[in-house]
Amino acid sequence: MDLNRPALPLQNKPRKAVAATAIATALLLSACGGGAAPQGAEQAAAADPSAGANASGAVNICGVKDASGIYKGTAEAFTKANGKVTVKYTEIGATTDEARTQIVQRLEGKSTECDLFLTDVIWTSEFASQGWLLDQTKLVEANKDRLIPSTVETTKYQDKYWASPFFTNAGLIYYQKDKVAKPETWQQLYAEAAKAPGNGFVYQGKQYEGLTVNFLEMLYSAGGEVLDDQGDVKIDSKETREVLDFMSKGLKDGSADRAVLTYNEDPARLAYESGDFGYQRNWPHVYRLLNATPLAGSFGVAPLPAWEGGKASGVLGGWNLAISAHSTNQAGAVAFIDFATTPDWQKHVAMDYSQAPVNEAAYSDAAVLQKMPFATELLASVKGAKPRPISPVYPQISQAIYKNVYAVLSGTASTEDAVKSMADEITAAKGSF
C-alpha cells in the first residue's frame, strides 16, 4: 500500500450524476442525505464461488503502477497454469491517488474495460456503498480457511464481503542491535531512543495518511478507538489524549527527531539508513532495501510494541481484489481470485515479491523463511492488527485525524483542542453520508 499521497477529499455521494461532477471538480466535499447504505449496495449481485471452474476468455485487472512486478507476475502465472483464461494487468495510475480516481471514473461510467480492480484496503466501504462491486461474501467464505482473519475484515462492509485479500501489510520496528534493545512497549522504545545521540526513533510524521496509521497503531494498543462497533465516534477519550501527549513529549525530549514531521515512508527509511538512528517504524518491504545498504546484518526486526499495560495492535494495510459490478467475465475473475489466494501462490507473494501473504501457512514455510527471515514477527503484527475505521467517508475521517495529530506534534494546537476538533470533524463527516 502506498501511503505517500495527499489528503483524499469527500466524494461518496450516492447519486451518480453528482458523483461524476465531484470527480471533475477535484472530488470536493459535499453532503448527501441519509445514513443507510445506498440501494445499489443492498441489491448488488453476488459472485458465484463455483463459477471459476468453467471459466474461459479474457480478464483485465486494473490498478496502480506495478513497481514490484507482483500484479503482472501473478497474472502471467495464472494464465500459464489455467490455460482457459487469459489475464492481463493494466496500470491506470502512477500513484495510489491517480489509480483511485481512474477506478472511480470507470465504475461511475459503468465501463466494462476492467473485470477486477486492485483496491486499497481503505476503499472497501466507499466502493461497496455505491453498489460498484460484486458481492463476494460466498466466495470469501468458501476461501476463508486459507485467509488470515484480520485480512478478511478489510473487505467487509455492512456484514458482507466485497473483495478478496491479495496481500497484506503491517508495520514493523527496525532497530540497531548494537545500540538499542528490542522494544516490548512504546514507552521502552521512546526511553531507549532518548538515552543517547544516535538512538533516536524515526517514523512517518508528515501530514498525510501515514501519520494516521502511526497514530492509530499507538491508539489501538492503548485501548482507544475512533468508531465503536455501532459506528459512533469515540475518539474524544483519555486514550487519545495520552497518546497525543506521549508523541508530543517524544519530539520535545529527543526520543524522535523533529524531522519526522516531514517524513513519509522513503525519507524515514533513508534517514535510518544513515546510521544516525536506533529505531525506525516502517513496512516489511524495507527489509530487502536495508539489506542492500551498509546496515545489512546490523539490524533486527520486531513486531510493533505494546502500550504499557495494554497489548500490541497494528493497523492493516495491503491490497484486495474487487470484481467490478460491470465485469463481462465474472467467472474468469473468480478463477483468478481462487488462484491468487491459494497457499502455494501466497508463498510466491512473499518469496518473489517481498509482500506479506494473506495465508498464515506461508509464514512458516521453509522457503519463505529463507527469503523472509522476519516472517514470524511479521505474522504477529498482521494477526494483531486492526483495520482502519470502516466507513464510506474514511478519507475525511483520516484527514481529521492526521491534520489534528500534526497540529499537536508541530506545536500549533493543544492536545485538548485537537481532540475536540478531531471528534467534531469526524462527526460532521459521518453526518454528510
Short mmCIF file of C-alpha atoms in Angstrom, two decimals, residues 76-398:
data_model
loop_
_atom_site.label_atom_id
_atom_site.label_comp_id
_atom_site.label_asym_id
_atom_site.label_seq_id
_atom_site.Cartn_x
_atom_site.Cartn_y
_atom_site.Cartn_z
CA GLU A 76 1.17 -14.38 -16.08
CA ALA A 77 1.47 -17.30 -13.66
CA PHE A 78 -2.30 -17.75 -13.57
CA THR A 79 -2.62 -17.61 -17.37
CA LYS A 80 0.09 -20.25 -17.73
CA ALA A 81 -1.44 -22.52 -15.07
CA ASN A 82 -5.07 -22.14 -16.13
CA GLY A 83 -4.94 -22.50 -19.89
CA LYS A 84 -8.54 -21.40 -20.49
CA VAL A 85 -8.48 -17.87 -19.07
CA THR A 86 -6.06 -15.17 -20.17
CA VAL A 87 -5.38 -12.45 -17.61
CA LYS A 88 -3.55 -9.18 -18.12
CA TYR A 89 -2.77 -6.35 -15.72
CA THR A 90 -3.41 -2.77 -16.83
CA GLU A 91 -1.79 0.13 -14.99
CA ILE A 92 -4.22 3.05 -14.73
CA GLY A 93 -2.32 5.33 -12.38
CA ALA A 94 1.26 6.05 -11.38
CA THR A 95 0.23 6.70 -7.76
CA THR A 96 -2.49 5.37 -5.48
CA ASP A 97 -4.49 8.57 -5.78
CA GLU A 98 -4.30 8.57 -9.57
CA ALA A 99 -5.35 4.93 -9.74
CA ARG A 100 -8.25 5.57 -7.39
CA THR A 101 -9.52 8.46 -9.49
CA GLN A 102 -9.31 6.33 -12.63
CA ILE A 103 -11.13 3.45 -10.93
CA VAL A 104 -13.93 5.72 -9.70
CA GLN A 105 -14.39 7.18 -13.17
CA ARG A 106 -14.70 3.73 -14.72
CA LEU A 107 -17.11 2.48 -12.08
CA GLU A 108 -19.25 5.59 -12.27
CA GLY A 109 -19.35 5.29 -16.05
CA LYS A 110 -20.25 1.58 -15.94
CA SER A 111 -17.16 0.80 -18.00
CA THR A 112 -16.60 -2.85 -18.93
CA GLU A 113 -12.87 -2.31 -19.51
CA CYS A 114 -11.82 -3.77 -16.15
CA ASP A 115 -13.14 -7.02 -14.69
CA LEU A 116 -11.12 -6.79 -11.49
CA PHE A 117 -9.78 -3.79 -9.63
CA LEU A 118 -6.80 -3.81 -7.31
CA THR A 119 -8.19 -1.87 -4.34
CA ASP A 120 -6.52 -0.34 -1.32
CA VAL A 121 -7.97 -1.76 1.89
CA ILE A 122 -9.35 1.65 2.85
CA TRP A 123 -11.60 1.85 -0.22
CA THR A 124 -13.90 -1.08 0.57
CA SER A 125 -16.70 0.80 2.33
CA GLU A 126 -16.73 3.66 -0.14
CA PHE A 127 -16.90 1.46 -3.25
CA ALA A 128 -19.33 -1.05 -1.77
CA SER A 129 -21.69 1.66 -0.56
CA GLN A 130 -22.12 2.86 -4.13
CA GLY A 131 -23.08 -0.56 -5.49
CA TRP A 132 -19.99 -0.56 -7.71
CA LEU A 133 -18.72 -4.01 -6.72
CA LEU A 134 -19.87 -7.59 -6.90
CA ASP A 135 -20.78 -9.06 -3.52
CA GLN A 136 -18.02 -11.60 -2.75
CA THR A 137 -19.47 -12.91 0.50
CA LYS A 138 -19.93 -16.50 -0.69
CA LEU A 139 -16.55 -16.52 -2.43
CA VAL A 140 -14.71 -15.18 0.62
CA GLU A 141 -16.48 -17.64 2.89
CA ALA A 142 -15.53 -20.50 0.56
CA ASN A 143 -11.86 -19.46 0.81
CA LYS A 144 -11.90 -18.31 4.43
CA ASP A 145 -9.91 -21.26 5.77
CA ARG A 146 -6.91 -20.11 3.74
CA LEU A 147 -7.08 -16.44 4.82
CA ILE A 148 -5.84 -14.68 7.96
CA PRO A 149 -8.98 -13.35 9.72
CA SER A 150 -7.68 -9.80 10.14
CA THR A 151 -7.13 -9.50 6.38
CA VAL A 152 -10.70 -10.65 5.68
CA GLU A 153 -12.03 -7.83 7.86
CA THR A 154 -10.58 -5.26 5.44
CA THR A 155 -13.07 -6.47 2.79
CA LYS A 156 -16.17 -6.13 4.98
CA TYR A 157 -18.95 -3.57 4.76
CA GLN A 158 -22.38 -3.94 6.39
CA ASP A 159 -21.89 -7.65 7.15
CA LYS A 160 -20.90 -8.60 3.60
CA TYR A 161 -17.53 -9.11 1.91
CA TRP A 162 -16.84 -7.02 -1.19
CA ALA A 163 -13.33 -8.10 -2.15
CA SER A 164 -10.80 -10.86 -1.52
CA PRO A 165 -7.47 -10.15 0.23
CA PHE A 166 -4.46 -10.45 -2.10
CA PHE A 167 -1.57 -9.35 0.08
CA THR A 168 -1.50 -7.54 3.39
CA ASN A 169 0.78 -5.22 5.29
CA ALA A 170 1.51 -4.29 8.88
CA GLY A 171 4.06 -2.03 10.44
CA LEU A 172 7.34 -3.27 11.93
CA ILE A 173 10.08 -1.82 14.08
CA TYR A 174 13.64 -1.95 12.72
CA TYR A 175 16.30 -1.49 15.41
CA GLN A 176 20.08 -1.28 15.57
CA LYS A 177 21.09 -4.24 17.71
CA ASP A 178 24.38 -2.67 18.85
CA LYS A 179 22.65 0.49 20.08
CA VAL A 180 19.20 -0.29 21.41
CA ALA A 181 17.14 -3.16 22.74
CA LYS A 182 14.28 -4.92 21.00
CA PRO A 183 11.23 -2.92 22.11
CA GLU A 184 8.49 -4.56 24.13
CA THR A 185 6.48 -1.40 24.83
CA TRP A 186 6.23 2.02 23.19
CA GLN A 187 7.34 3.56 26.47
CA GLN A 188 10.51 1.44 26.46
CA LEU A 189 11.23 2.32 22.83
CA TYR A 190 10.94 6.05 23.48
CA ALA A 191 13.04 5.82 26.65
CA GLU A 192 15.81 3.92 24.84
CA ALA A 193 15.66 6.35 21.93
CA ALA A 194 16.26 9.30 24.27
CA LYS A 195 19.22 7.76 26.08
CA ALA A 196 21.95 8.80 23.68
CA PRO A 197 22.58 10.57 20.39
CA GLY A 198 22.22 8.03 17.62
CA ASN A 199 19.46 6.10 19.43
CA GLY A 200 16.57 8.16 18.13
CA PHE A 201 13.33 6.99 16.55
CA VAL A 202 12.15 7.85 13.03
CA TYR A 203 8.61 7.35 11.76
CA GLN A 204 6.09 8.79 9.30
CA GLY A 205 5.03 12.12 10.80
CA LYS A 206 4.18 14.13 7.70
CA GLN A 207 0.63 15.46 7.42
CA TYR A 208 -0.83 12.57 5.36
CA GLU A 209 -2.34 9.07 5.62
CA GLY A 210 0.87 7.64 7.06
CA LEU A 211 0.55 9.81 10.16
CA THR A 212 -2.98 8.50 10.67
CA VAL A 213 -1.57 4.96 10.63
CA ASN A 214 1.30 5.74 13.01
CA PHE A 215 -1.10 7.42 15.44
CA LEU A 216 -3.68 4.62 15.28
CA GLU A 217 -1.02 1.99 15.98
CA MET A 218 -0.46 3.62 19.36
CA LEU A 219 -4.11 4.49 19.98
CA TYR A 220 -5.29 0.93 19.34
CA SER A 221 -2.55 -0.52 21.56
CA ALA A 222 -3.55 1.91 24.31
CA GLY A 223 -7.13 0.63 24.13
CA GLY A 224 -8.57 3.60 22.26
CA GLU A 225 -10.75 3.65 19.15
CA VAL A 226 -12.08 6.05 16.56
CA LEU A 227 -15.50 4.49 15.98
CA ASP A 228 -17.21 1.79 18.02
CA ASP A 229 -19.00 -1.25 16.57
CA GLN A 230 -22.13 0.84 16.04
CA GLY A 231 -20.18 3.49 14.14
CA ASP A 232 -20.40 6.08 16.93
CA VAL A 233 -17.48 8.49 17.30
CA LYS A 234 -15.31 7.55 20.29
CA ILE A 235 -12.07 9.39 19.60
CA ASP A 236 -12.72 12.00 22.31
CA SER A 237 -11.17 9.85 25.03
CA LYS A 238 -8.45 9.72 27.66
CA GLU A 239 -6.55 7.21 25.47
CA THR A 240 -6.41 9.72 22.60
CA ARG A 241 -5.12 12.41 24.95
CA GLU A 242 -2.50 10.07 26.44
CA VAL A 243 -1.17 9.07 23.03
CA LEU A 244 -1.04 12.63 21.71
CA ASP A 245 0.75 13.85 24.83
CA PHE A 246 3.18 10.92 24.60
CA MET A 247 4.02 11.53 20.94
CA SER A 248 4.42 15.26 21.52
CA LYS A 249 6.70 14.73 24.52
CA GLY A 250 8.81 12.33 22.44
CA LEU A 251 9.59 15.13 19.99
CA LYS A 252 10.40 17.56 22.77
CA ASP A 253 12.75 15.29 24.72
CA GLY A 254 14.62 14.00 21.66
CA SER A 255 13.24 10.47 21.52
CA ALA A 256 12.13 11.26 17.97
CA ASP A 257 13.84 13.68 15.62
CA ARG A 258 11.66 16.66 14.65
CA ALA A 259 12.49 15.94 11.02
CA VAL A 260 9.89 13.16 11.19
CA LEU A 261 7.28 15.90 10.70
CA THR A 262 8.44 15.97 7.05
CA TYR A 263 8.81 12.19 6.59
CA ASN A 264 6.72 9.70 4.71
CA GLU A 265 7.98 6.14 4.13
CA ASP A 266 11.05 6.71 1.95
CA PRO A 267 12.53 9.69 3.82
CA ALA A 268 12.14 7.76 7.09
CA ARG A 269 13.94 4.80 5.54
CA LEU A 270 16.73 6.96 4.13
CA ALA A 271 17.21 8.73 7.46
CA TYR A 272 17.54 5.37 9.19
CA GLU A 273 19.99 4.15 6.55
CA SER A 274 22.31 6.99 7.53
CA GLY A 275 23.11 5.03 10.71
CA ASP A 276 22.23 8.00 12.91
CA PHE A 277 19.15 6.44 14.50
CA GLY A 278 18.35 3.44 16.67
CA TYR A 279 14.74 2.73 15.70
CA GLN A 280 12.57 3.01 12.64
CA ARG A 281 8.87 2.28 12.14
CA ASN A 282 8.20 1.19 8.56
CA TRP A 283 6.69 -1.53 6.33
CA PRO A 284 8.03 -5.04 5.54
CA HIS A 285 9.42 -4.14 2.09
CA VAL A 286 12.07 -2.01 3.82
CA TYR A 287 13.86 -5.19 4.99
CA ARG A 288 15.05 -6.02 1.48
CA LEU A 289 16.15 -2.42 0.89
CA LEU A 290 18.09 -2.20 4.16
CA ASN A 291 19.96 -5.36 3.31
CA ALA A 292 21.35 -3.60 0.26
CA THR A 293 22.98 -0.94 2.48
CA PRO A 294 25.93 -0.92 4.92
CA LEU A 295 23.41 -1.64 7.69
CA ALA A 296 22.95 -5.21 6.44
CA GLY A 297 23.34 -7.65 9.33
CA SER A 298 23.35 -4.94 11.97
CA PHE A 299 19.63 -4.50 12.48
CA GLY A 300 16.83 -6.56 13.97
CA VAL A 301 13.13 -6.64 13.10
CA ALA A 302 10.38 -6.67 15.72
CA PRO A 303 6.58 -6.54 15.76
CA LEU A 304 5.07 -3.25 16.87
CA PRO A 305 5.37 -2.92 20.65
CA ALA A 306 2.52 -2.84 23.14
CA TRP A 307 1.31 0.17 25.06
CA GLU A 308 2.42 -0.14 28.68
CA GLY A 309 -0.33 -2.07 30.44
CA GLY A 310 -2.00 -2.91 27.13
CA LYS A 311 -1.24 -5.02 24.10
CA ALA A 312 0.32 -4.53 20.70
CA SER A 313 -2.00 -3.59 17.87
CA GLY A 314 -1.00 -2.64 14.37
CA VAL A 315 -3.02 -1.15 11.53
CA LEU A 316 -3.59 -3.25 8.45
CA GLY A 317 -2.50 -2.12 5.03
CA GLY A 318 -2.47 -4.11 1.82
CA TRP A 319 -4.39 -4.64 -1.39
CA ASN A 320 -7.55 -6.56 -2.25
CA LEU A 321 -9.14 -7.89 -5.43
CA ALA A 322 -12.60 -6.46 -6.12
CA ILE A 323 -14.82 -7.62 -9.00
CA SER A 324 -16.46 -4.80 -10.92
CA ALA A 325 -20.25 -4.89 -10.99
CA HIS A 326 -19.85 -4.21 -14.74
CA SER A 327 -17.40 -7.05 -15.49
CA THR A 328 -18.10 -9.07 -18.63
CA ASN A 329 -16.18 -12.08 -17.31
CA GLN A 330 -17.10 -12.52 -13.68
CA ALA A 331 -16.36 -16.26 -13.84
CA GLY A 332 -12.81 -15.55 -15.02
CA ALA A 333 -12.39 -13.03 -12.21
CA VAL A 334 -13.45 -15.67 -9.68
CA ALA A 335 -10.97 -18.15 -11.15
CA PHE A 336 -8.15 -15.62 -10.81
CA ILE A 337 -9.04 -14.84 -7.19
CA ASP A 338 -9.08 -18.55 -6.40
CA PHE A 339 -5.54 -18.85 -7.80
CA ALA A 340 -4.13 -15.68 -6.20
CA THR A 341 -5.25 -16.71 -2.70
CA THR A 342 -4.04 -20.33 -2.81
CA PRO A 343 -1.44 -21.27 -0.19
CA ASP A 344 1.00 -22.17 -2.96
CA TRP A 345 0.82 -18.80 -4.72
CA GLN A 346 0.85 -16.91 -1.44
CA LYS A 347 4.33 -18.34 -0.83
CA HIS A 348 5.44 -16.63 -4.04
CA VAL A 349 3.89 -13.38 -2.80
CA ALA A 350 6.50 -13.48 -0.02
CA MET A 351 9.45 -15.13 -1.76
CA ASP A 352 9.34 -13.40 -5.13
CA TYR A 353 7.85 -10.02 -4.26
CA SER A 354 8.65 -9.40 -0.55
CA GLN A 355 4.99 -8.78 0.28
CA ALA A 356 3.03 -10.08 3.27
CA PRO A 357 0.88 -13.13 2.42
CA VAL A 358 -2.77 -13.37 3.44
CA ASN A 359 -2.28 -17.12 4.05
CA GLU A 360 -0.93 -17.96 7.50
CA ALA A 361 0.79 -21.21 6.47
CA ALA A 362 3.10 -19.29 4.14
CA TYR A 363 4.82 -17.62 7.09
CA SER A 364 6.18 -20.93 8.43
CA ASP A 365 7.24 -22.34 5.07
CA ALA A 366 10.98 -23.08 4.97
CA ALA A 367 11.50 -21.46 1.57
CA VAL A 368 9.68 -18.32 2.70
CA LEU A 369 11.69 -18.10 5.91
CA GLN A 370 14.91 -18.31 3.90
CA LYS A 371 13.91 -15.27 1.86
CA MET A 372 11.98 -13.50 4.65
CA PRO A 373 13.59 -14.48 7.99
CA PHE A 374 11.40 -11.98 9.89
CA ALA A 375 8.21 -13.77 8.77
CA THR A 376 7.35 -14.82 12.33
CA GLU A 377 7.49 -11.21 13.53
CA LEU A 378 5.52 -10.05 10.52
CA LEU A 379 2.79 -12.63 11.12
CA ALA A 380 2.47 -11.46 14.74
CA SER A 381 1.98 -7.89 13.51
CA VAL A 382 -0.56 -8.91 10.86
CA LYS A 383 -2.60 -11.11 13.22
CA GLY A 384 -2.66 -8.43 15.90
CA ALA A 385 -3.51 -5.60 13.52
CA LYS A 386 -6.90 -3.96 13.08
CA PRO A 387 -8.48 -2.26 10.08
CA ARG A 388 -8.73 1.49 9.96
CA PRO A 389 -12.18 2.91 10.76
CA ILE A 390 -14.73 1.25 8.48
CA SER A 391 -16.81 3.98 6.88
CA PRO A 392 -17.73 5.22 3.39
CA VAL A 393 -16.29 8.59 4.46
CA TYR A 394 -12.96 7.18 5.65
CA PRO A 395 -10.89 9.72 3.64
CA GLN A 396 -12.45 12.55 5.66
CA ILE A 397 -12.01 10.64 8.92
CA SER A 398 -8.34 10.13 8.17
#
